[in-house]
């Protein structure tokens, strides 16, 4: 039975709390302004290996913050949002990056974004696998910032590349208003994350032994402007932090009201990852609603033996889509990989456990998370293994 709508007395505090959290999040990226004209270097989480690292960031100008305003004041949040709206990108700016004894200069593009690629002779060691990259923009005074890159330890066993929209979270990552609503306003039963998705990410990151720290690389078709909302989504659901990749600047303007096309962007990104982590196998996670199965099938066929498993969350109500994916599975099987098509995360967990990708503790956590939430309606799952003559249907574990 559905719960009754909240009374006005209960709804008002809820809306106030949600509104406060929303304001604080939207205002967060503009807290700092330094250099001439309030210039800011904003660095996103990067990734790399002991051979090479990559980092993306942006340079923009914004008005300075009123020092008399309190950080937790609603008026301050509103003014910070106004500062964010009015900020201006800085094109053709030179950003110097230093890491592990190496140095390079990256130039911002027309949207103010820069991309750092460094081959460090010395990578810091220790238990913390996130490393600091020093960034500096020549200005008066100079603008300095720090970025962070994840370099996996030797004990990691594979790399995970996962889509976000309709794979980890319900549709809405490319719709800021919908995502903000679900993050801060919607009732608890209006689930943002798919049941078991957060636990599956944690289990894969931990690996079979629980301490592998396998790299987690998340992809999305959303613009970089939603980066902070995605980070908040990960934090709320306890999803292991990783570089949020495949974000892009949509380049919207009055003359160009539609996002720029990003053809083959995901395929090129995965190919780059395969080259960077040439000594590690991969696990690919996506959904049936977009082009993930087609992209992943091509990647697997191009790299036989490199992809351990392909997990596709079935979000399509059209049975013909499952048939299309099943036909694509032939290329995956010929390359020695396996395919799981299911809406139920426990099916993926059962398969990952059988391959030794996750441990029993991680699998149990996934099952517990799924049991505590309402599972989405799906068609019969399909699990295809190398050596199978045809797809075999598996039911979710009891």
One Martini backbone bead per residue (centre of mass of N, CA, C, O) as a GRO file, in nm:
protein
  398
    1UNK     BB    1   0.096   0.036   0.023
    2UNK     BB    2   0.068   0.355  -0.010
    3UNK     BB    3   0.175   0.635   0.111
    4UNK     BB    4   0.082   0.914   0.230
    5UNK     BB    5   0.088   1.224   0.194
    6UNK     BB    6   0.229   1.483   0.312
    7UNK     BB    7   0.193   1.707   0.530
    8UNK     BB    8   0.240   2.037   0.555
    9UNK     BB    9   0.410   2.016   0.819
   10UNK     BB   10   0.612   1.798   0.697
   11UNK     BB   11   0.689   1.930   0.419
   12UNK     BB   12   0.832   2.192   0.491
   13UNK     BB   13   1.098   2.084   0.621
   14UNK     BB   14   1.175   1.912   0.378
   15UNK     BB   15   1.205   2.147   0.177
   16UNK     BB   16   1.413   2.305   0.335
   17UNK     BB   17   1.632   2.088   0.342
   18UNK     BB   18   1.650   2.039   0.038
   19UNK     BB   19   1.711   2.333  -0.043
   20UNK     BB   20   1.975   2.360   0.119
   21UNK     BB   21   2.133   2.130  -0.019
   22UNK     BB   22   2.109   2.234  -0.307
   23UNK     BB   23   2.245   2.507  -0.270
   24UNK     BB   24   2.517   2.402  -0.161
   25UNK     BB   25   2.594   2.238  -0.413
   26UNK     BB   26   2.576   2.458  -0.637
   27UNK     BB   27   2.784   2.652  -0.473
   28UNK     BB   28   3.051   2.494  -0.423
   29UNK     BB   29   3.241   2.556  -0.692
   30UNK     BB   30   3.259   2.890  -0.582
   31UNK     BB   31   3.432   2.946  -0.322
   32UNK     BB   32   3.681   3.003  -0.504
   33UNK     BB   33   3.909   3.292  -0.555
   34UNK     BB   34   4.188   3.373  -0.766
   35UNK     BB   35   4.355   3.613  -0.876
   36UNK     BB   36   4.282   3.761  -1.155
   37UNK     BB   37   3.946   3.805  -1.149
   38UNK     BB   38   3.891   3.530  -1.005
   39UNK     BB   39   4.069   3.286  -1.068
   40UNK     BB   40   4.012   2.934  -1.163
   41UNK     BB   41   4.107   2.599  -1.072
   42UNK     BB   42   3.945   2.305  -1.195
   43UNK     BB   43   3.978   1.975  -1.074
   44UNK     BB   44   3.960   1.650  -1.174
   45UNK     BB   45   3.961   1.334  -1.146
   46UNK     BB   46   4.215   1.106  -1.200
   47UNK     BB   47   4.442   0.887  -1.390
   48UNK     BB   48   4.662   0.584  -1.384
   49UNK     BB   49   5.003   0.491  -1.391
   50UNK     BB   50   5.342   0.435  -1.365
   51UNK     BB   51   5.366   0.571  -1.667
   52UNK     BB   52   5.075   0.733  -1.668
   53UNK     BB   53   4.885   1.042  -1.662
   54UNK     BB   54   4.545   1.188  -1.607
   55UNK     BB   55   4.394   1.525  -1.651
   56UNK     BB   56   4.107   1.731  -1.581
   57UNK     BB   57   4.017   2.081  -1.645
   58UNK     BB   58   3.940   2.429  -1.538
   59UNK     BB   59   3.920   2.773  -1.652
   60UNK     BB   60   3.799   3.060  -1.459
   61UNK     BB   61   3.591   3.345  -1.402
   62UNK     BB   62   3.507   3.520  -1.091
   63UNK     BB   63   3.366   3.655  -0.847
   64UNK     BB   64   3.415   3.762  -0.549
   65UNK     BB   65   3.381   3.692  -0.222
   66UNK     BB   66   3.212   3.774   0.056
   67UNK     BB   67   3.369   3.778   0.367
   68UNK     BB   68   3.096   3.840   0.551
   69UNK     BB   69   2.987   3.574   0.467
   70UNK     BB   70   2.848   3.288   0.548
   71UNK     BB   71   2.877   2.961   0.444
   72UNK     BB   72   2.572   2.870   0.577
   73UNK     BB   73   2.425   3.083   0.413
   74UNK     BB   74   2.172   3.142   0.198
   75UNK     BB   75   2.272   3.408   0.076
   76UNK     BB   76   2.549   3.294  -0.002
   77UNK     BB   77   2.448   3.077  -0.193
   78UNK     BB   78   2.304   3.264  -0.393
   79UNK     BB   79   2.559   3.427  -0.467
   80UNK     BB   80   2.724   3.184  -0.570
   81UNK     BB   81   2.531   3.113  -0.800
   82UNK     BB   82   2.561   3.381  -0.944
   83UNK     BB   83   2.866   3.347  -0.991
   84UNK     BB   84   2.841   3.095  -1.164
   85UNK     BB   85   2.672   3.216  -1.394
   86UNK     BB   86   2.895   3.460  -1.450
   87UNK     BB   87   3.109   3.295  -1.534
   88UNK     BB   88   3.426   3.268  -1.722
   89UNK     BB   89   3.599   3.147  -1.957
   90UNK     BB   90   3.947   3.033  -2.029
   91UNK     BB   91   4.126   3.075  -2.305
   92UNK     BB   92   4.455   3.002  -2.380
   93UNK     BB   93   4.566   2.877  -2.119
   94UNK     BB   94   4.846   2.809  -1.908
   95UNK     BB   95   4.908   2.488  -1.756
   96UNK     BB   96   5.103   2.369  -1.496
   97UNK     BB   97   5.226   2.035  -1.447
   98UNK     BB   98   5.314   1.836  -1.145
   99UNK     BB   99   5.473   1.497  -1.135
  100UNK     BB  100   5.712   1.283  -1.041
  101UNK     BB  101   5.933   1.487  -1.191
  102UNK     BB  102   5.723   1.609  -1.386
  103UNK     BB  103   5.650   1.832  -1.675
  104UNK     BB  104   5.368   2.032  -1.802
  105UNK     BB  105   5.177   2.199  -2.069
  106UNK     BB  106   4.845   2.323  -2.072
  107UNK     BB  107   4.582   2.418  -2.295
  108UNK     BB  108   4.305   2.581  -2.325
  109UNK     BB  109   4.012   2.580  -2.456
  110UNK     BB  110   3.720   2.740  -2.553
  111UNK     BB  111   3.599   2.626  -2.255
  112UNK     BB  112   3.862   2.598  -2.045
  113UNK     BB  113   3.988   2.324  -2.103
  114UNK     BB  114   4.218   2.077  -1.970
  115UNK     BB  115   4.490   1.837  -2.059
  116UNK     BB  116   4.674   1.593  -1.881
  117UNK     BB  117   5.003   1.450  -1.969
  118UNK     BB  118   5.210   1.215  -1.784
  119UNK     BB  119   5.560   1.087  -1.738
  120UNK     BB  120   5.672   0.959  -1.457
  121UNK     BB  121   5.969   0.862  -1.297
  122UNK     BB  122   5.814   0.914  -1.009
  123UNK     BB  123   5.612   0.731  -0.784
  124UNK     BB  124   5.441   0.741  -0.524
  125UNK     BB  125   5.425   0.579  -0.217
  126UNK     BB  126   5.171   0.377  -0.058
  127UNK     BB  127   4.838   0.344   0.066
  128UNK     BB  128   4.779   0.587  -0.113
  129UNK     BB  129   4.629   0.602  -0.448
  130UNK     BB  130   4.614   0.907  -0.415
  131UNK     BB  131   4.750   1.177  -0.607
  132UNK     BB  132   4.926   1.473  -0.634
  133UNK     BB  133   4.870   1.758  -0.852
  134UNK     BB  134   5.038   2.030  -0.964
  135UNK     BB  135   4.898   2.358  -1.028
  136UNK     BB  136   4.968   2.636  -1.272
  137UNK     BB  137   4.891   2.982  -1.330
  138UNK     BB  138   4.980   3.245  -1.509
  139UNK     BB  139   4.973   3.527  -1.291
  140UNK     BB  140   4.843   3.829  -1.104
  141UNK     BB  141   4.868   3.629  -0.924
  142UNK     BB  142   4.927   3.319  -0.901
  143UNK     BB  143   4.763   3.010  -0.982
  144UNK     BB  144   4.679   2.750  -0.750
  145UNK     BB  145   4.656   2.386  -0.756
  146UNK     BB  146   4.493   2.058  -0.697
  147UNK     BB  147   4.516   1.734  -0.800
  148UNK     BB  148   4.386   1.391  -0.859
  149UNK     BB  149   4.522   1.056  -0.880
  150UNK     BB  150   4.475   0.717  -0.981
  151UNK     BB  151   4.692   0.446  -0.870
  152UNK     BB  152   4.722   0.132  -0.888
  153UNK     BB  153   4.804  -0.144  -0.742
  154UNK     BB  154   4.960  -0.449  -0.775
  155UNK     BB  155   4.703  -0.611  -0.642
  156UNK     BB  156   4.547  -0.569  -0.872
  157UNK     BB  157   4.326  -0.742  -1.133
  158UNK     BB  158   4.130  -0.509  -1.249
  159UNK     BB  159   3.913  -0.322  -1.469
  160UNK     BB  160   3.646  -0.082  -1.434
  161UNK     BB  161   3.377  -0.008  -1.666
  162UNK     BB  162   3.111   0.230  -1.607
  163UNK     BB  163   2.818   0.320  -1.636
  164UNK     BB  164   2.547   0.531  -1.518
  165UNK     BB  165   2.308   0.564  -1.695
  166UNK     BB  166   2.098   0.295  -1.635
  167UNK     BB  167   2.310   0.134  -1.431
  168UNK     BB  168   2.325   0.281  -1.146
  169UNK     BB  169   2.117   0.496  -1.236
  170UNK     BB  170   1.857   0.651  -1.303
  171UNK     BB  171   1.729   0.840  -1.510
  172UNK     BB  172   1.906   1.186  -1.507
  173UNK     BB  173   2.209   1.274  -1.559
  174UNK     BB  174   2.118   1.468  -1.818
  175UNK     BB  175   1.910   1.587  -1.595
  176UNK     BB  176   1.934   1.818  -1.364
  177UNK     BB  177   1.651   1.844  -1.239
  178UNK     BB  178   1.600   1.542  -1.192
  179UNK     BB  179   1.850   1.489  -1.019
  180UNK     BB  180   1.797   1.694  -0.796
  181UNK     BB  181   1.530   1.575  -0.708
  182UNK     BB  182   1.636   1.287  -0.633
  183UNK     BB  183   1.858   1.381  -0.427
  184UNK     BB  184   1.663   1.610  -0.243
  185UNK     BB  185   1.328   1.548  -0.270
  186UNK     BB  186   1.263   1.274  -0.298
  187UNK     BB  187   1.156   1.001  -0.191
  188UNK     BB  188   1.293   0.712  -0.076
  189UNK     BB  189   1.127   0.524  -0.281
  190UNK     BB  190   1.273   0.704  -0.499
  191UNK     BB  191   1.508   0.559  -0.650
  192UNK     BB  192   1.826   0.631  -0.770
  193UNK     BB  193   1.938   0.356  -0.729
  194UNK     BB  194   2.004   0.055  -0.807
  195UNK     BB  195   1.970  -0.238  -0.683
  196UNK     BB  196   2.308  -0.321  -0.592
  197UNK     BB  197   2.505  -0.119  -0.734
  198UNK     BB  198   2.682  -0.023  -0.500
  199UNK     BB  199   2.778  -0.306  -0.402
  200UNK     BB  200   2.908  -0.390  -0.668
  201UNK     BB  201   3.124  -0.170  -0.674
  202UNK     BB  202   3.257  -0.247  -0.406
  203UNK     BB  203   3.324  -0.544  -0.478
  204UNK     BB  204   3.504  -0.487  -0.728
  205UNK     BB  205   3.708  -0.306  -0.587
  206UNK     BB  206   3.794  -0.531  -0.374
  207UNK     BB  207   3.746  -0.808  -0.455
  208UNK     BB  208   3.807  -1.127  -0.349
  209UNK     BB  209   4.006  -1.018  -0.100
  210UNK     BB  210   3.919  -0.694  -0.027
  211UNK     BB  211   4.225  -0.534  -0.133
  212UNK     BB  212   4.270  -0.442  -0.450
  213UNK     BB  213   4.183  -0.168  -0.574
  214UNK     BB  214   4.017  -0.146  -0.825
  215UNK     BB  215   3.959   0.028  -1.090
  216UNK     BB  216   3.715   0.303  -1.126
  217UNK     BB  217   3.540   0.380  -1.432
  218UNK     BB  218   3.326   0.642  -1.514
  219UNK     BB  219   3.051   0.695  -1.737
  220UNK     BB  220   2.919   0.978  -1.940
  221UNK     BB  221   2.697   1.206  -2.130
  222UNK     BB  222   2.748   1.429  -1.954
  223UNK     BB  223   2.839   1.716  -1.833
  224UNK     BB  224   3.072   1.873  -1.630
  225UNK     BB  225   2.854   2.042  -1.465
  226UNK     BB  226   2.766   1.752  -1.303
  227UNK     BB  227   3.000   1.648  -1.124
  228UNK     BB  228   2.907   1.721  -0.829
  229UNK     BB  229   2.648   1.548  -0.837
  230UNK     BB  230   2.787   1.278  -0.881
  231UNK     BB  231   2.960   1.286  -0.626
  232UNK     BB  232   2.716   1.294  -0.435
  233UNK     BB  233   2.593   1.030  -0.524
  234UNK     BB  234   2.829   0.853  -0.439
  235UNK     BB  235   2.830   0.933  -0.140
  236UNK     BB  236   2.537   0.849  -0.062
  237UNK     BB  237   2.599   0.532  -0.180
  238UNK     BB  238   2.898   0.427  -0.144
  239UNK     BB  239   3.070   0.480  -0.397
  240UNK     BB  240   3.352   0.440  -0.537
  241UNK     BB  241   3.587   0.643  -0.609
  242UNK     BB  242   3.624   0.802  -0.934
  243UNK     BB  243   3.668   0.878  -1.237
  244UNK     BB  244   3.463   1.091  -1.427
  245UNK     BB  245   3.400   1.000  -1.737
  246UNK     BB  246   3.278   1.119  -2.044
  247UNK     BB  247   3.266   1.393  -2.004
  248UNK     BB  248   3.122   1.705  -2.142
  249UNK     BB  249   3.109   1.982  -2.333
  250UNK     BB  250   2.826   2.110  -2.491
  251UNK     BB  251   2.826   2.405  -2.609
  252UNK     BB  252   2.611   2.614  -2.537
  253UNK     BB  253   2.397   2.834  -2.734
  254UNK     BB  254   2.212   3.035  -2.924
  255UNK     BB  255   2.339   2.913  -3.194
  256UNK     BB  256   2.393   2.630  -3.010
  257UNK     BB  257   2.140   2.444  -2.852
  258UNK     BB  258   2.304   2.184  -2.899
  259UNK     BB  259   2.486   1.932  -2.843
  260UNK     BB  260   2.761   1.797  -2.903
  261UNK     BB  261   2.897   1.556  -3.063
  262UNK     BB  262   3.006   1.201  -2.941
  263UNK     BB  263   3.141   1.014  -3.138
  264UNK     BB  264   3.309   0.740  -3.011
  265UNK     BB  265   3.395   0.820  -2.722
  266UNK     BB  266   3.374   0.555  -2.559
  267UNK     BB  267   3.551   0.379  -2.737
  268UNK     BB  268   3.810   0.551  -2.712
  269UNK     BB  269   3.836   0.535  -2.408
  270UNK     BB  270   3.867   0.227  -2.380
  271UNK     BB  271   4.115   0.203  -2.559
  272UNK     BB  272   4.291   0.372  -2.378
  273UNK     BB  273   4.271   0.190  -2.127
  274UNK     BB  274   4.389  -0.066  -2.254
  275UNK     BB  275   4.668   0.066  -2.304
  276UNK     BB  276   4.739   0.165  -2.017
  277UNK     BB  277   4.628  -0.135  -1.904
  278UNK     BB  278   4.795  -0.383  -2.054
  279UNK     BB  279   4.813  -0.594  -1.781
  280UNK     BB  280   4.489  -0.579  -1.772
  281UNK     BB  281   4.183  -0.666  -1.721
  282UNK     BB  282   3.823  -0.645  -1.792
  283UNK     BB  283   3.515  -0.472  -1.690
  284UNK     BB  284   3.186  -0.435  -1.831
  285UNK     BB  285   2.932  -0.174  -1.777
  286UNK     BB  286   2.578  -0.153  -1.867
  287UNK     BB  287   2.309  -0.092  -2.101
  288UNK     BB  288   2.019  -0.145  -2.318
  289UNK     BB  289   1.930   0.158  -2.410
  290UNK     BB  290   2.174   0.210  -2.577
  291UNK     BB  291   2.520   0.132  -2.703
  292UNK     BB  292   2.678  -0.069  -2.525
  293UNK     BB  293   2.667  -0.351  -2.661
  294UNK     BB  294   2.800  -0.262  -2.927
  295UNK     BB  295   3.060  -0.145  -2.811
  296UNK     BB  296   3.152  -0.394  -2.643
  297UNK     BB  297   3.162  -0.604  -2.870
  298UNK     BB  298   3.390  -0.460  -3.025
  299UNK     BB  299   3.600  -0.453  -2.803
  300UNK     BB  300   3.620  -0.759  -2.756
  301UNK     BB  301   3.695  -0.840  -3.053
  302UNK     BB  302   3.964  -0.656  -3.048
  303UNK     BB  303   4.024  -0.801  -2.736
  304UNK     BB  304   4.118  -1.089  -2.687
  305UNK     BB  305   4.120  -1.171  -2.334
  306UNK     BB  306   4.059  -0.877  -2.180
  307UNK     BB  307   3.754  -0.959  -2.119
  308UNK     BB  308   3.583  -1.111  -1.866
  309UNK     BB  309   3.313  -0.916  -1.859
  310UNK     BB  310   2.960  -0.848  -1.946
  311UNK     BB  311   2.737  -0.604  -1.805
  312UNK     BB  312   2.377  -0.583  -1.860
  313UNK     BB  313   2.127  -0.367  -1.802
  314UNK     BB  314   1.785  -0.423  -1.814
  315UNK     BB  315   1.569  -0.142  -1.943
  316UNK     BB  316   1.398  -0.298  -2.147
  317UNK     BB  317   1.060  -0.383  -2.268
  318UNK     BB  318   1.182  -0.499  -2.529
  319UNK     BB  319   1.245  -0.814  -2.643
  320UNK     BB  320   1.415  -0.743  -2.902
  321UNK     BB  321   1.662  -0.633  -2.751
  322UNK     BB  322   1.756  -0.904  -2.632
  323UNK     BB  323   1.798  -1.035  -2.909
  324UNK     BB  324   2.018  -0.842  -3.008
  325UNK     BB  325   2.221  -0.903  -2.778
  326UNK     BB  326   2.242  -1.206  -2.831
  327UNK     BB  327   2.372  -1.170  -3.110
  328UNK     BB  328   2.625  -1.011  -3.001
  329UNK     BB  329   2.748  -1.247  -2.824
  330UNK     BB  330   2.924  -1.395  -3.032
  331UNK     BB  331   3.171  -1.205  -3.019
  332UNK     BB  332   3.222  -1.250  -2.716
  333UNK     BB  333   3.268  -1.557  -2.724
  334UNK     BB  334   3.503  -1.564  -2.937
  335UNK     BB  335   3.685  -1.386  -2.719
  336UNK     BB  336   3.637  -1.531  -2.423
  337UNK     BB  337   3.377  -1.422  -2.305
  338UNK     BB  338   3.106  -1.277  -2.111
  339UNK     BB  339   2.737  -1.256  -2.065
  340UNK     BB  340   2.510  -1.027  -1.890
  341UNK     BB  341   2.146  -1.008  -1.888
  342UNK     BB  342   2.008  -0.781  -1.640
  343UNK     BB  343   1.810  -0.628  -1.379
  344UNK     BB  344   1.941  -0.812  -1.167
  345UNK     BB  345   2.215  -0.788  -0.962
  346UNK     BB  346   2.238  -1.086  -0.856
  347UNK     BB  347   2.325  -1.210  -1.125
  348UNK     BB  348   2.594  -1.063  -1.142
  349UNK     BB  349   2.704  -1.160  -0.869
  350UNK     BB  350   2.704  -1.463  -0.925
  351UNK     BB  351   2.900  -1.444  -1.164
  352UNK     BB  352   3.137  -1.291  -1.027
  353UNK     BB  353   3.186  -1.512  -0.817
  354UNK     BB  354   3.251  -1.746  -1.022
  355UNK     BB  355   3.513  -1.571  -1.134
  356UNK     BB  356   3.655  -1.407  -0.889
  357UNK     BB  357   3.578  -1.087  -0.861
  358UNK     BB  358   3.435  -1.164  -0.594
  359UNK     BB  359   3.329  -1.205  -0.279
  360UNK     BB  360   3.118  -1.333  -0.049
  361UNK     BB  361   3.069  -1.069   0.103
  362UNK     BB  362   2.988  -0.901  -0.145
  363UNK     BB  363   2.750  -1.078  -0.238
  364UNK     BB  364   2.582  -1.050   0.024
  365UNK     BB  365   2.551  -0.739   0.007
  366UNK     BB  366   2.391  -0.737  -0.256
  367UNK     BB  367   2.154  -0.912  -0.161
  368UNK     BB  368   2.070  -0.729   0.075
  369UNK     BB  369   2.009  -0.477  -0.094
  370UNK     BB  370   1.792  -0.608  -0.277
  371UNK     BB  371   1.596  -0.701  -0.046
  372UNK     BB  372   1.547  -0.389   0.061
  373UNK     BB  373   1.432  -0.367  -0.232
  374UNK     BB  374   1.269  -0.294  -0.517
  375UNK     BB  375   1.246  -0.474  -0.793
  376UNK     BB  376   1.267  -0.468  -1.114
  377UNK     BB  377   1.120  -0.526  -1.403
  378UNK     BB  378   1.196  -0.820  -1.601
  379UNK     BB  379   1.331  -1.018  -1.800
  380UNK     BB  380   1.480  -1.288  -1.865
  381UNK     BB  381   1.778  -1.375  -1.800
  382UNK     BB  382   2.115  -1.365  -1.949
  383UNK     BB  383   2.371  -1.627  -1.972
  384UNK     BB  384   2.697  -1.619  -2.131
  385UNK     BB  385   2.932  -1.866  -2.208
  386UNK     BB  386   3.201  -2.016  -2.284
  387UNK     BB  387   3.074  -2.295  -2.481
  388UNK     BB  388   2.806  -2.206  -2.548
  389UNK     BB  389   2.554  -2.259  -2.778
  390UNK     BB  390   2.362  -2.088  -2.586
  391UNK     BB  391   2.156  -1.929  -2.414
  392UNK     BB  392   2.109  -1.900  -2.056
  393UNK     BB  393   1.869  -1.915  -1.814
  394UNK     BB  394   1.845  -1.728  -1.506
  395UNK     BB  395   1.768  -1.720  -1.182
  396UNK     BB  396   1.731  -1.572  -0.909
  397UNK     BB  397   1.831  -1.586  -0.608
  398UNK     BB  398   1.672  -1.658  -0.299
   0.00000   0.00000   0.00000
